Short mmCIF file of C-alpha atoms in Angstrom, two decimals:
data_model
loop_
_atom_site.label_atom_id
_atom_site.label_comp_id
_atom_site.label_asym_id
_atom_site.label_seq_id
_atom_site.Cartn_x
_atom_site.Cartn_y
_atom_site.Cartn_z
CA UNK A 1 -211.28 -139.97 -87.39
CA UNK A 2 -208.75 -137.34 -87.79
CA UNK A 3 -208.07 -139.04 -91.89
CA UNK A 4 -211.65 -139.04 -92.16
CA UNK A 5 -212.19 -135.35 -91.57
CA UNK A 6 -209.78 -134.17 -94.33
CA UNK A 7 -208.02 -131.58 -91.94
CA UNK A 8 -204.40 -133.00 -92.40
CA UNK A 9 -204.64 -132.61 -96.82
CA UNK A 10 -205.41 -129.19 -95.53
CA UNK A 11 -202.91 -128.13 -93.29
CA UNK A 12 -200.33 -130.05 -95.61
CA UNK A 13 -201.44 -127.83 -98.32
CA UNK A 14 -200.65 -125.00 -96.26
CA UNK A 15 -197.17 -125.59 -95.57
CA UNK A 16 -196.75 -126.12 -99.26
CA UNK A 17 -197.74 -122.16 -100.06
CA UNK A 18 -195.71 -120.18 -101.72
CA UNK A 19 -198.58 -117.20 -102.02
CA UNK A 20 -200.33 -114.54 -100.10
CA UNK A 21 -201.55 -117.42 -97.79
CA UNK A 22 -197.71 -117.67 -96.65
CA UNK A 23 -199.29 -116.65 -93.33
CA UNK A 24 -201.29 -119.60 -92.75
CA UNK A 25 -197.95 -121.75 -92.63
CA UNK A 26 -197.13 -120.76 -89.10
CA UNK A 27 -201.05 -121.68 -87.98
CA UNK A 28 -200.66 -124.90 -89.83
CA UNK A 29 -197.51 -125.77 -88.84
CA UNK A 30 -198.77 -125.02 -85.05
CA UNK A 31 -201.94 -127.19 -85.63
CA UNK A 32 -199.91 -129.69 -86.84
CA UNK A 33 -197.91 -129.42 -83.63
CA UNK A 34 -200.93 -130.25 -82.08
CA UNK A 35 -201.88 -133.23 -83.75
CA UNK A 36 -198.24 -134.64 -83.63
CA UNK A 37 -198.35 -134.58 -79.50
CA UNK A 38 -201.29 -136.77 -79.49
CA UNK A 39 -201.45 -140.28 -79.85
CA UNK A 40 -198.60 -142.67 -81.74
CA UNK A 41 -201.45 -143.25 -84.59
CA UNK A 42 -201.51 -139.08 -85.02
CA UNK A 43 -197.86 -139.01 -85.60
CA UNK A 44 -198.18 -141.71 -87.63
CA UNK A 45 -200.29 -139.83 -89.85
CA UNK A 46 -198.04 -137.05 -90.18
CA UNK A 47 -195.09 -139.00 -90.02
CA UNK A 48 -196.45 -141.00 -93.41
CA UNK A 49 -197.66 -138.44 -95.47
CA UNK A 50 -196.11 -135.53 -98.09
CA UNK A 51 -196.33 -133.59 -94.67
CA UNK A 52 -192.99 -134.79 -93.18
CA UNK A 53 -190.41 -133.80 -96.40
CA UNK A 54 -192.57 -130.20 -96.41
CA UNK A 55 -191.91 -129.99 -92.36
CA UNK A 56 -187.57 -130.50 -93.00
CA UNK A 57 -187.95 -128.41 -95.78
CA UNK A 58 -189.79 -125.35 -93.89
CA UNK A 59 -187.34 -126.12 -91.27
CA UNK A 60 -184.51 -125.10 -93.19
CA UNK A 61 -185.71 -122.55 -95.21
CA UNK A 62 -188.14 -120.63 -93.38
CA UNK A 63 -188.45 -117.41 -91.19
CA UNK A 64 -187.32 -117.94 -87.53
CA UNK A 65 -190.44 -118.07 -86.13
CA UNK A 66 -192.00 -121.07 -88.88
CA UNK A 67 -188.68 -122.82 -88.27
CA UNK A 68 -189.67 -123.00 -84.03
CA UNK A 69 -192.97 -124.29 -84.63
CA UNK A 70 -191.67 -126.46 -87.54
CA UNK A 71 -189.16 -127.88 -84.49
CA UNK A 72 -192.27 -128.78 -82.61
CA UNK A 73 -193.74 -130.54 -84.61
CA UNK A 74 -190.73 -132.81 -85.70
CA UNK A 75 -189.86 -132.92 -81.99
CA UNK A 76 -193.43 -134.79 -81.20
CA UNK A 77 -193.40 -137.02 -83.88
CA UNK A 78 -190.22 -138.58 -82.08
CA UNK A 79 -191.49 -138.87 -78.94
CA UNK A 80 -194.79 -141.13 -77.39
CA UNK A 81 -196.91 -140.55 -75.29
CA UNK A 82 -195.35 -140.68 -71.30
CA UNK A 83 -196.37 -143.70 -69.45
CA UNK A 84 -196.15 -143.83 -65.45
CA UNK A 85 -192.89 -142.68 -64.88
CA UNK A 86 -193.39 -139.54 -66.91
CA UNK A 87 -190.49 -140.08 -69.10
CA UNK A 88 -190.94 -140.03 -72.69
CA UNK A 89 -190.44 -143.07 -74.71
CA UNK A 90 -188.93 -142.38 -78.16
CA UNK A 91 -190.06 -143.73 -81.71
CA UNK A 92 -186.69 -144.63 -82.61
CA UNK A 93 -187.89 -144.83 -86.13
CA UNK A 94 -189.11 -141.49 -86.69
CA UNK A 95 -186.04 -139.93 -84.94
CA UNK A 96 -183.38 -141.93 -87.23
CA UNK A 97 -185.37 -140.93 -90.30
CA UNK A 98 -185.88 -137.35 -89.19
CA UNK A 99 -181.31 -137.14 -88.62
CA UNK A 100 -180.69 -139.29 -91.68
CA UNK A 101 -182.75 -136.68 -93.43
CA UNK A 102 -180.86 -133.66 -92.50
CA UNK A 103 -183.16 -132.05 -89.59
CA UNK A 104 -180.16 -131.59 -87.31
CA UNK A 105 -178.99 -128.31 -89.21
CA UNK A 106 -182.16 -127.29 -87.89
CA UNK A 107 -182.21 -127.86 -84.92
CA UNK A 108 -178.61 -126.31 -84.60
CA UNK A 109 -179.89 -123.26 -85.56
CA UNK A 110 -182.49 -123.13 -83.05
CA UNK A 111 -179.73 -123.71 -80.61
CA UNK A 112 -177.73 -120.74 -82.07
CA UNK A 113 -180.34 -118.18 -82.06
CA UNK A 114 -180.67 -115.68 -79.30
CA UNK A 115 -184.36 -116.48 -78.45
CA UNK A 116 -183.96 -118.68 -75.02
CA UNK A 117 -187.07 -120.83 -76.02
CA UNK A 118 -185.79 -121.58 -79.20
CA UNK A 119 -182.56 -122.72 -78.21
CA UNK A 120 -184.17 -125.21 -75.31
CA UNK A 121 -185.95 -126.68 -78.04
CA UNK A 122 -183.29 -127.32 -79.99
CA UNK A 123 -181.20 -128.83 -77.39
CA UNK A 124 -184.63 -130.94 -76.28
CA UNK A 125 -184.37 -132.44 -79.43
CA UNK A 126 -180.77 -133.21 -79.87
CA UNK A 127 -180.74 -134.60 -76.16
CA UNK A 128 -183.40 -137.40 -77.92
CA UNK A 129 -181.88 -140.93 -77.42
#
């Protein structure tokens, strides 16, 4: 359903502006965010399409704040859904890819900045294995 509706073209779109609609990157990436916490079939979708080499690049190059909800995004696409025990089973795949890509620098950063949310993020996703 979520294909079918068009939304994801759209948001990818979005995080490939380099306009006055810069502004909508942050909204995308946090929809996007959204979508990548749901099922294993949603991250599949954004895990498969132009999105994912936008997301690493956004994560490297952007302001702070696109970078954090750039992190989220990458972050869900590595992780199912929790099953009984409420600990999160990982999608091995996606998080090899994502390192062998170059996110880590990322992430790093995140971990370096002074913003305490940021930083647990960053160390949330490097703790992944």
């Amino acid at each position: 359903m979520l294909m079918k509706s068009g939304v994801l073209p759209v948001l990818v779109e979005r995080l490939a502006t380099s306009n006055s609609l810069q502004l909508l990157i942050p909204e995308a990436a946090w929809v996007l965010s959204n979508i990548a916490a749901g099922s294993i079939e949603h991250k599949q979708l954004i895990y498969y399409t132009e999105a994912l080499p936008l997301l690493l690049h956004v994560l490297s190059l952007a302001p702070f704040d696109i970078r954090e909800e750039v992190a989220y995004v990458l972050g869900n696409i590595c992780v199912a859904p929790t099953e009984g025990d409420g600990k999160p089973n990982l999608i091995v795949e996606h998080l090899v890819s994502l390192v062998q890509k170059g996110c880590l620098s990322g992430f790093i950063d995140l971990v370096r900045s002074a913003d305490t949310e940021a930083a647990r993020l960053g160390l949330q996703f490097m703790e992944l294995k």
